[in-house]
PDB file of C-alpha atoms in Angstrom:
ATOM      1  CA  MET A  41     -17.909   7.286  28.644  1.00  0.00           C
ATOM      2  CA  ARG A  42     -16.725  10.694  29.528  1.00  0.00           C
ATOM      3  CA  ASN A  43     -18.125  13.043  32.083  1.00  0.00           C
ATOM      4  CA  GLU A  44     -19.598  16.317  31.345  1.00  0.00           C
ATOM      5  CA  LEU A  45     -18.473  19.407  33.820  1.00  0.00           C
ATOM      6  CA  PRO A  46     -21.247  21.406  35.066  1.00  0.00           C
ATOM      7  CA  VAL A  47     -21.523  24.214  32.539  1.00  0.00           C
ATOM      8  CA  GLU A  48     -20.491  26.692  35.425  1.00  0.00           C
ATOM      9  CA  SER A  49     -16.880  25.270  35.639  1.00  0.00           C
ATOM     10  CA  LEU A  50     -16.865  24.624  31.849  1.00  0.00           C
ATOM     11  CA  ILE A  51     -14.693  27.127  30.029  1.00  0.00           C
ATOM     12  CA  LEU A  52     -13.728  25.754  26.360  1.00  0.00           C
ATOM     13  CA  ARG A  53     -10.696  27.284  24.744  1.00  0.00           C
ATOM     14  CA  GLN A  54     -10.953  28.024  20.914  1.00  0.00           C
ATOM     15  CA  GLU A  55      -8.595  25.069  20.053  1.00  0.00           C
ATOM     16  CA  GLU A  56     -10.273  22.528  21.713  1.00  0.00           C
ATOM     17  CA  CYS A  57     -13.345  22.337  19.481  1.00  0.00           C
ATOM     18  CA  ILE A  58     -13.809  22.527  15.723  1.00  0.00           C
ATOM     19  CA  PRO A  59     -14.854  25.823  15.245  1.00  0.00           C
ATOM     20  CA  ASN A  60     -18.296  26.382  14.305  1.00  0.00           C
ATOM     21  CA  ILE A  61     -19.478  22.524  13.983  1.00  0.00           C
ATOM     22  CA  LEU A  62     -21.746  21.119  15.570  1.00  0.00           C
ATOM     23  CA  VAL A  63     -23.158  17.127  15.749  1.00  0.00           C
ATOM     24  CA  ASN A  64     -27.066  16.737  16.316  1.00  0.00           C
ATOM     25  CA  CYS A  65     -28.213  12.923  16.775  1.00  0.00           C
ATOM     26  CA  VAL A  66     -32.187  12.462  15.780  1.00  0.00           C
ATOM     27  CA  ILE A  67     -32.341   9.506  18.375  1.00  0.00           C
ATOM     28  CA  ILE A  68     -35.303   7.669  17.330  1.00  0.00           C
ATOM     29  CA  GLY A  69     -37.182   4.516  19.743  1.00  0.00           C
ATOM     30  CA  PHE A  70     -40.073   2.472  19.292  1.00  0.00           C
ATOM     31  CA  ASP A  71     -42.491   1.949  22.230  1.00  0.00           C
ATOM     32  CA  ASN A  72     -45.895   0.624  23.059  1.00  0.00           C
ATOM     33  CA  GLY A  73     -46.624   1.118  19.500  1.00  0.00           C
ATOM     34  CA  CYS A  74     -45.419   4.537  18.913  1.00  0.00           C
ATOM     35  CA  LEU A  75     -41.880   5.908  17.232  1.00  0.00           C
ATOM     36  CA  LYS A  76     -40.811   8.167  19.689  1.00  0.00           C
ATOM     37  CA  VAL A  77     -37.650  10.479  19.342  1.00  0.00           C
ATOM     38  CA  LEU A  78     -35.180  11.769  22.128  1.00  0.00           C
ATOM     39  CA  LEU A  79     -35.180  15.555  23.024  1.00  0.00           C
ATOM     40  CA  SER A  80     -33.377  17.821  25.557  1.00  0.00           C
ATOM     41  CA  ARG A  81     -34.159  21.199  26.852  1.00  0.00           C
ATOM     42  CA  LEU A  82     -32.689  23.623  29.548  1.00  0.00           C
ATOM     43  CA  LYS A  83     -35.346  23.409  32.540  1.00  0.00           C
ATOM     44  CA  ASP A  84     -36.051  27.056  32.433  1.00  0.00           C
ATOM     45  CA  ASP A  85     -36.884  26.862  28.506  1.00  0.00           C
ATOM     46  CA  THR A  86     -39.901  26.270  26.706  1.00  0.00           C
ATOM     47  CA  ARG A  87     -38.233  25.178  23.503  1.00  0.00           C
ATOM     48  CA  TRP A  88     -36.655  22.003  22.931  1.00  0.00           C
ATOM     49  CA  LEU A  89     -33.526  20.834  20.872  1.00  0.00           C
ATOM     50  CA  VAL A  90     -32.347  17.655  19.110  1.00  0.00           C
ATOM     51  CA  PRO A  91     -29.197  16.333  21.466  1.00  0.00           C
ATOM     52  CA  GLY A  92     -25.988  18.019  19.761  1.00  0.00           C
ATOM     53  CA  CYS A  93     -22.195  18.638  20.809  1.00  0.00           C
ATOM     54  CA  PHE A  94     -19.306  20.811  19.406  1.00  0.00           C
ATOM     55  CA  VAL A  95     -16.606  18.355  17.712  1.00  0.00           C
ATOM     56  CA  ASP A  96     -13.437  17.872  19.876  1.00  0.00           C
ATOM     57  CA  GLN A  97     -10.254  18.837  17.694  1.00  0.00           C
ATOM     58  CA  ALA A  98      -8.752  15.734  18.379  1.00  0.00           C
ATOM     59  CA  GLU A  99     -12.040  13.317  17.494  1.00  0.00           C
ATOM     60  CA  ASP A 100     -13.655  12.084  14.724  1.00  0.00           C
ATOM     61  CA  LEU A 101     -17.315  13.261  13.415  1.00  0.00           C
ATOM     62  CA  ASP A 102     -18.492   9.720  14.100  1.00  0.00           C
ATOM     63  CA  ASP A 103     -16.782   9.683  17.380  1.00  0.00           C
ATOM     64  CA  ALA A 104     -18.289  12.602  18.518  1.00  0.00           C
ATOM     65  CA  ALA A 105     -21.796  11.485  17.531  1.00  0.00           C
ATOM     66  CA  ILE A 106     -21.065   8.147  19.813  1.00  0.00           C
ATOM     67  CA  ARG A 107     -20.283   9.954  22.668  1.00  0.00           C
ATOM     68  CA  LEU A 108     -23.300  12.199  22.404  1.00  0.00           C
ATOM     69  CA  LEU A 109     -25.403   8.892  22.408  1.00  0.00           C
ATOM     70  CA  GLU A 110     -23.616   7.504  25.278  1.00  0.00           C
ATOM     71  CA  SER A 111     -23.898  11.049  26.874  1.00  0.00           C
ATOM     72  CA  LYS A 112     -28.086  10.777  26.452  1.00  0.00           C
ATOM     73  CA  THR A 113     -28.882   7.251  26.228  1.00  0.00           C
ATOM     74  CA  GLY A 114     -25.671   5.428  27.939  1.00  0.00           C
ATOM     75  CA  GLN A 115     -25.631   3.130  24.764  1.00  0.00           C
ATOM     76  CA  GLY A 116     -23.316   3.646  21.825  1.00  0.00           C
ATOM     77  CA  ASN A 117     -23.026   0.460  20.055  1.00  0.00           C
ATOM     78  CA  VAL A 118     -26.376   1.386  18.025  1.00  0.00           C
ATOM     79  CA  TYR A 119     -27.399   1.991  14.549  1.00  0.00           C
ATOM     80  CA  LEU A 120     -25.968   5.453  13.414  1.00  0.00           C
ATOM     81  CA  LYS A 121     -26.109   7.085  10.212  1.00  0.00           C
ATOM     82  CA  GLN A 122     -24.727  10.714   8.795  1.00  0.00           C
ATOM     83  CA  TYR A 123     -27.313  11.780   6.507  1.00  0.00           C
ATOM     84  CA  CYS A 124     -27.085  15.554   5.981  1.00  0.00           C
ATOM     85  CA  PHE A 125     -25.439  19.065   6.737  1.00  0.00           C
ATOM     86  CA  PHE A 126     -27.720  22.162   7.829  1.00  0.00           C
ATOM     87  CA  GLY A 127     -25.687  25.482   7.720  1.00  0.00           C
ATOM     88  CA  LYS A 128     -28.217  28.435   6.412  1.00  0.00           C
ATOM     89  CA  LYS A 129     -26.036  31.910   6.582  1.00  0.00           C
ATOM     90  CA  GLU A 130     -28.458  33.362   8.971  1.00  0.00           C
ATOM     91  CA  GLN A 131     -27.987  30.222  11.563  1.00  0.00           C
ATOM     92  CA  SER A 132     -25.965  30.947  14.900  1.00  0.00           C
ATOM     93  CA  ILE A 133     -26.463  30.187  18.834  1.00  0.00           C
ATOM     94  CA  ALA A 134     -26.316  34.108  19.275  1.00  0.00           C
ATOM     95  CA  ASP A 135     -29.160  34.550  16.652  1.00  0.00           C
ATOM     96  CA  LYS A 136     -31.720  31.717  18.690  1.00  0.00           C
ATOM     97  CA  ASP A 137     -30.357  31.704  22.441  1.00  0.00           C
ATOM     98  CA  LYS A 138     -27.371  31.857  24.106  1.00  0.00           C
ATOM     99  CA  LYS A 139     -28.517  29.539  26.552  1.00  0.00           C
ATOM    100  CA  ILE A 140     -28.654  26.974  24.071  1.00  0.00           C
ATOM    101  CA  LEU A 141     -24.653  26.884  24.696  1.00  0.00           C
ATOM    102  CA  ARG A 142     -25.285  24.732  27.564  1.00  0.00           C
ATOM    103  CA  LEU A 143     -26.694  21.749  26.039  1.00  0.00           C
ATOM    104  CA  PHE A 144     -23.896  21.904  23.767  1.00  0.00           C
ATOM    105  CA  ASN A 145     -21.189  21.852  26.671  1.00  0.00           C
ATOM    106  CA  GLN A 146     -19.936  25.200  25.813  1.00  0.00           C
ATOM    107  CA  SER A 147     -19.888  27.915  28.689  1.00  0.00           C
ATOM    108  CA  GLN A 148     -21.750  31.677  27.571  1.00  0.00           C
ATOM    109  CA  GLN A 149     -17.951  32.999  28.160  1.00  0.00           C
ATOM    110  CA  GLY A 150     -16.495  30.331  25.861  1.00  0.00           C
ATOM    111  CA  ALA A 151     -14.817  31.116  22.573  1.00  0.00           C
ATOM    112  CA  ASP A 152     -16.160  33.921  20.506  1.00  0.00           C
ATOM    113  CA  TYR A 153     -16.715  31.464  17.558  1.00  0.00           C
ATOM    114  CA  THR A 154     -19.921  30.282  19.148  1.00  0.00           C
ATOM    115  CA  GLN A 155     -21.323  33.770  17.959  1.00  0.00           C
ATOM    116  CA  SER A 156     -20.316  33.136  14.283  1.00  0.00           C
ATOM    117  CA  ARG A 157     -22.068  30.899  11.795  1.00  0.00           C
ATOM    118  CA  LEU A 158     -22.856  27.413  12.548  1.00  0.00           C
ATOM    119  CA  VAL A 159     -22.795  24.402  10.367  1.00  0.00           C
ATOM    120  CA  HIS A 160     -24.827  21.220  11.593  1.00  0.00           C
ATOM    121  CA  LEU A 161     -24.200  17.743  10.660  1.00  0.00           C
ATOM    122  CA  GLY A 162     -27.249  15.613  10.927  1.00  0.00           C
ATOM    123  CA  TYR A 163     -26.883  11.609  12.089  1.00  0.00           C
ATOM    124  CA  TYR A 164     -29.823   9.606  13.189  1.00  0.00           C
ATOM    125  CA  SER A 165     -29.903   6.832  15.514  1.00  0.00           C
ATOM    126  CA  LEU A 166     -32.174   3.806  15.512  1.00  0.00           C
ATOM    127  CA  ILE A 167     -32.071   2.655  19.232  1.00  0.00           C
ATOM    128  CA  LYS A 168     -33.873  -0.304  21.347  1.00  0.00           C
ATOM    129  CA  PHE A 169     -36.024   1.695  23.745  1.00  0.00           C
ATOM    130  CA  GLU A 170     -35.897  -0.579  26.522  1.00  0.00           C
ATOM    131  CA  ASP A 171     -31.919  -0.067  26.077  1.00  0.00           C
ATOM    132  CA  VAL A 172     -32.077   3.729  26.922  1.00  0.00           C
ATOM    133  CA  ASN A 173     -30.801   4.798  30.509  1.00  0.00           C
ATOM    134  CA  ILE A 174     -31.756   8.396  29.818  1.00  0.00           C
ATOM    135  CA  LEU A 175     -28.895  10.769  31.043  1.00  0.00           C
ATOM    136  CA  ALA A 176     -29.244  14.671  31.755  1.00  0.00           C
ATOM    137  CA  GLN A 177     -27.349  17.118  33.140  1.00  0.00           C
ATOM    138  CA  GLU A 178     -28.272  18.978  36.468  1.00  0.00           C
ATOM    139  CA  PHE A 179     -29.680  22.140  34.305  1.00  0.00           C
ATOM    140  CA  GLU A 180     -31.589  19.914  31.407  1.00  0.00           C
ATOM    141  CA  GLU A 181     -34.274  17.611  30.685  1.00  0.00           C
ATOM    142  CA  VAL A 182     -34.282  14.763  28.305  1.00  0.00           C
ATOM    143  CA  LYS A 183     -37.417  13.130  27.336  1.00  0.00           C
ATOM    144  CA  TRP A 184     -39.120  10.806  24.628  1.00  0.00           C
ATOM    145  CA  PHE A 185     -41.635  12.077  22.537  1.00  0.00           C
ATOM    146  CA  ASP A 186     -43.967  10.883  20.316  1.00  0.00           C
ATOM    147  CA  ILE A 187     -43.401  11.428  16.473  1.00  0.00           C
ATOM    148  CA  ASN A 188     -46.522  12.812  16.144  1.00  0.00           C
ATOM    149  CA  ASP A 189     -46.707  14.916  18.760  1.00  0.00           C
ATOM    150  CA  ILE A 190     -43.280  16.774  19.194  1.00  0.00           C
ATOM    151  CA  PRO A 191     -43.258  19.920  21.225  1.00  0.00           C
ATOM    152  CA  LEU A 192     -42.256  23.293  20.274  1.00  0.00           C
ATOM    153  CA  LEU A 193     -38.132  23.174  18.874  1.00  0.00           C
ATOM    154  CA  TYR A 194     -36.281  26.423  17.982  1.00  0.00           C
ATOM    155  CA  PRO A 195     -36.702  26.588  14.385  1.00  0.00           C
ATOM    156  CA  HIS A 196     -33.696  25.261  12.779  1.00  0.00           C
ATOM    157  CA  GLN A 197     -33.637  22.214  15.001  1.00  0.00           C
ATOM    158  CA  ASP A 198     -37.528  21.419  13.460  1.00  0.00           C
ATOM    159  CA  GLU A 199     -35.642  21.262  10.374  1.00  0.00           C
ATOM    160  CA  ILE A 200     -32.792  18.684  11.726  1.00  0.00           C
ATOM    161  CA  LEU A 201     -35.121  16.363  12.818  1.00  0.00           C
ATOM    162  CA  GLN A 202     -37.854  16.783   9.614  1.00  0.00           C
ATOM    163  CA  THR A 203     -35.207  16.174   7.514  1.00  0.00           C
ATOM    164  CA  ALA A 204     -34.203  12.727   9.154  1.00  0.00           C
ATOM    165  CA  ILE A 205     -37.441  11.518   8.949  1.00  0.00           C
ATOM    166  CA  ILE A 206     -37.756  12.211   5.009  1.00  0.00           C
ATOM    167  CA  THR A 207     -34.346  10.867   4.991  1.00  0.00           C
ATOM    168  CA  ILE A 208     -35.321   7.594   6.586  1.00  0.00           C
ATOM    169  CA  ARG A 209     -38.775   7.175   4.759  1.00  0.00           C
ATOM    170  CA  LYS A 210     -37.242   7.385   1.461  1.00  0.00           C
ATOM    171  CA  GLN A 211     -34.326   4.782   2.188  1.00  0.00           C
ATOM    172  CA  VAL A 212     -37.226   2.418   4.094  1.00  0.00           C
ATOM    173  CA  GLY A 213     -36.372  -0.509   1.787  1.00  0.00           C
ATOM    174  CA  PHE A 214     -32.339  -0.363   2.746  1.00  0.00           C
ATOM    175  CA  ILE A 215     -32.664   0.503   6.460  1.00  0.00           C
ATOM    176  CA  PRO A 216     -33.100  -2.276   8.946  1.00  0.00           C
ATOM    177  CA  ILE A 217     -35.436  -0.574  10.688  1.00  0.00           C
ATOM    178  CA  GLY A 218     -37.686  -3.433  12.828  1.00  0.00           C
ATOM    179  CA  TYR A 219     -34.078  -5.119  13.491  1.00  0.00           C
ATOM    180  CA  GLU A 220     -32.636  -2.310  15.389  1.00  0.00           C
ATOM    181  CA  LEU A 221     -35.909  -0.733  17.194  1.00  0.00           C
ATOM    182  CA  LEU A 222     -37.579  -4.073  18.312  1.00  0.00           C
ATOM    183  CA  PRO A 223     -36.853  -6.784  20.748  1.00  0.00           C
ATOM    184  CA  VAL A 224     -35.429 -10.176  19.793  1.00  0.00           C
ATOM    185  CA  GLU A 225     -39.076 -11.659  19.566  1.00  0.00           C
ATOM    186  CA  PHE A 226     -41.884  -9.649  18.306  1.00  0.00           C
ATOM    187  CA  THR A 227     -45.481  -9.619  16.974  1.00  0.00           C
ATOM    188  CA  MET A 228     -46.436  -8.602  12.810  1.00  0.00           C
ATOM    189  CA  PRO A 229     -48.355  -5.994  14.109  1.00  0.00           C
ATOM    190  CA  GLU A 230     -45.072  -4.200  16.234  1.00  0.00           C
ATOM    191  CA  LEU A 231     -43.342  -4.446  13.236  1.00  0.00           C
ATOM    192  CA  ARG A 232     -45.712  -3.323  10.922  1.00  0.00           C
ATOM    193  CA  GLY A 233     -46.712  -0.282  13.335  1.00  0.00           C
ATOM    194  CA  ILE A 234     -42.673   0.793  12.938  1.00  0.00           C
ATOM    195  CA  TYR A 235     -43.238   1.078   9.216  1.00  0.00           C
ATOM    196  CA  GLU A 236     -46.514   2.891   9.211  1.00  0.00           C
ATOM    197  CA  ALA A 237     -45.070   5.383  11.914  1.00  0.00           C
ATOM    198  CA  ILE A 238     -42.117   6.232   9.525  1.00  0.00           C
ATOM    199  CA  LEU A 239     -44.580   6.017   6.357  1.00  0.00           C
ATOM    200  CA  GLY A 240     -47.300   8.007   7.859  1.00  0.00           C
ATOM    201  CA  ARG A 241     -50.180   6.073   6.642  1.00  0.00           C
ATOM    202  CA  GLU A 242     -51.651   2.437   6.942  1.00  0.00           C
ATOM    203  CA  LEU A 243     -50.504  -0.647   5.313  1.00  0.00           C
ATOM    204  CA  ASP A 244     -52.541  -3.657   4.720  1.00  0.00           C
ATOM    205  CA  ARG A 245     -52.283  -6.318   7.294  1.00  0.00           C
ATOM    206  CA  ARG A 246     -52.149  -9.517   4.860  1.00  0.00           C
ATOM    207  CA  ASN A 247     -49.902  -7.915   2.461  1.00  0.00           C
ATOM    208  CA  PHE A 248     -47.420  -6.680   4.709  1.00  0.00           C
ATOM    209  CA  GLN A 249     -47.149  -9.808   6.472  1.00  0.00           C
ATOM    210  CA  ARG A 250     -46.603 -11.506   3.178  1.00  0.00           C
ATOM    211  CA  LYS A 251     -44.188  -9.370   2.185  1.00  0.00           C
ATOM    212  CA  MET A 252     -42.277  -9.380   5.329  1.00  0.00           C
ATOM    213  CA  LEU A 253     -42.155 -13.406   5.464  1.00  0.00           C
ATOM    214  CA  SER A 254     -41.184 -13.534   1.581  1.00  0.00           C
ATOM    215  CA  ILE A 255     -37.807 -11.533   1.854  1.00  0.00           C
ATOM    216  CA  GLY A 256     -36.853 -14.219   4.317  1.00  0.00           C
ATOM    217  CA  PHE A 257     -35.075 -11.771   7.273  1.00  0.00           C
ATOM    218  CA  ILE A 258     -37.663 -12.949   9.909  1.00  0.00           C
ATOM    219  CA  LYS A 259     -38.742 -16.702  11.010  1.00  0.00           C
ATOM    220  CA  PRO A 260     -41.847 -17.479  12.998  1.00  0.00           C
ATOM    221  CA  MET A 261     -40.759 -18.766  16.609  1.00  0.00           C
ATOM    222  CA  ASN A 262     -43.659 -21.579  16.707  1.00  0.00           C
ATOM    223  CA  GLU A 263     -44.662 -19.526  20.219  1.00  0.00           C
ATOM    224  CA  THR A 264     -47.486 -16.943  20.584  1.00  0.00           C
ATOM    225  CA  ARG A 265     -47.949 -13.805  23.176  1.00  0.00           C
ATOM    226  CA  LYS A 266     -50.922 -13.584  25.556  1.00  0.00           C
ATOM    227  CA  VAL A 267     -52.000  -9.852  25.326  1.00  0.00           C
ATOM    228  CA  GLY A 268     -56.095 -10.250  25.957  1.00  0.00           C
ATOM    229  CA  ALA A 269     -58.457 -12.897  26.595  1.00  0.00           C
ATOM    230  CA  HIS A 270     -59.164 -13.679  23.061  1.00  0.00           C
ATOM    231  CA  LYS A 271     -55.847 -11.969  21.519  1.00  0.00           C
ATOM    232  CA  SER A 272     -52.160 -14.540  21.317  1.00  0.00           C
ATOM    233  CA  PRO A 273     -50.727 -13.124  18.420  1.00  0.00           C
ATOM    234  CA  ASN A 274     -47.770 -15.061  16.949  1.00  0.00           C
ATOM    235  CA  LEU A 275     -44.322 -14.084  17.411  1.00  0.00           C
ATOM    236  CA  TYR A 276     -41.127 -13.719  15.438  1.00  0.00           C
ATOM    237  CA  SER A 277     -37.380 -12.863  15.119  1.00  0.00           C
ATOM    238  CA  PHE A 278     -35.107 -11.661  12.973  1.00  0.00           C
ATOM    239  CA  ILE A 279     -32.191 -13.697  11.220  1.00  0.00           C
ATOM    240  CA  LYS A 280     -29.335 -11.748  12.484  1.00  0.00           C
ATOM    241  CA  ASP A 281     -26.957 -13.080   9.664  1.00  0.00           C
ATOM    242  CA  LYS A 282     -28.751 -11.831   6.844  1.00  0.00           C
ATOM    243  CA  TYR A 283     -29.320  -8.577   8.434  1.00  0.00           C
ATOM    244  CA  ASP A 284     -25.232  -8.659   9.216  1.00  0.00           C
ATOM    245  CA  GLU A 285     -24.617  -8.949   5.774  1.00  0.00           C
ATOM    246  CA  VAL A 286     -26.646  -6.152   4.267  1.00  0.00           C
ATOM    247  CA  GLU A 287     -25.059  -4.024   7.020  1.00  0.00           C
ATOM    248  CA  LYS A 288     -21.898  -4.956   5.192  1.00  0.00           C
ATOM    249  CA  TYR A 289     -22.436  -4.771   1.877  1.00  0.00           C
ATOM    250  CA  GLY A 290     -25.329  -2.230   1.950  1.00  0.00           C
ATOM    251  CA  MET A 291     -27.910  -4.248   0.391  1.00  0.00           C
ATOM    252  CA  GLN A 292     -31.234  -3.451  -0.035  1.00  0.00           C
ATOM    253  CA  ILE A 293     -33.534  -5.252   2.212  1.00  0.00           C
ATOM    254  CA  MET A 294     -36.992  -4.746   0.348  1.00  0.00           C
ATOM    255  CA  SER A 295     -38.711  -2.588  -2.124  1.00  0.00           C
ATOM    256  CA  ASN A 296     -39.599   0.960  -0.978  1.00  0.00           C
ATOM    257  CA  ASN A 297     -43.158   0.877  -1.677  1.00  0.00           C
ATOM    258  CA  LEU A 298     -44.701  -1.037   0.625  1.00  0.00           C
TER     259      LEU A 298
END
């Protein structure tokens, strides 16, 4: 993982980055029954950002997204998908706040193209919450937020985040959401909680369990988890070979209508 230089000493020449192209990554985790998103901001700012970076001339777009993930979470080998371009004609860093340049590894005295129109390439990542080691530069704060309690964002950043959630919701039958977000062993309420958070509605407990077991991607562990005096929910695990096949061939896991 490449170490980022302090902004005061970071003066990038225009030829080192692809002009006007930013990669943003909506990083999603699941903890304590809640879907979380990782955001960053300057320590003296009130507005938050979806983590982003400029793209080096010598790297692929996907590699830039992986570099960004590693720089914020310490993890690079995780589920990552490109989902949308953003580039309204009035959208530029200069229009919002030049301080944002620091979070994109660019100094305020850097190349002139940072003052013109910007195009954002959106990625989303599903990552196991317990595997994340939050990393932040000295001038920034990086923090998890509940997906239903998002703080004040820069206007175009809100569009990037919400479009990612909508995209995942529309493609829920094709995305191994639980497999990517949950630990090796999990309970059915935990799995259901992820889908309820993504879809924004409650799901019938019995119907959900019946559907999850019928599609053949999870199996009971014949073990329980002690969570209270009278509660010991059954534990399940994912069948890894089947999920690997889904990812390889782009197969649909289940119906989008839960």
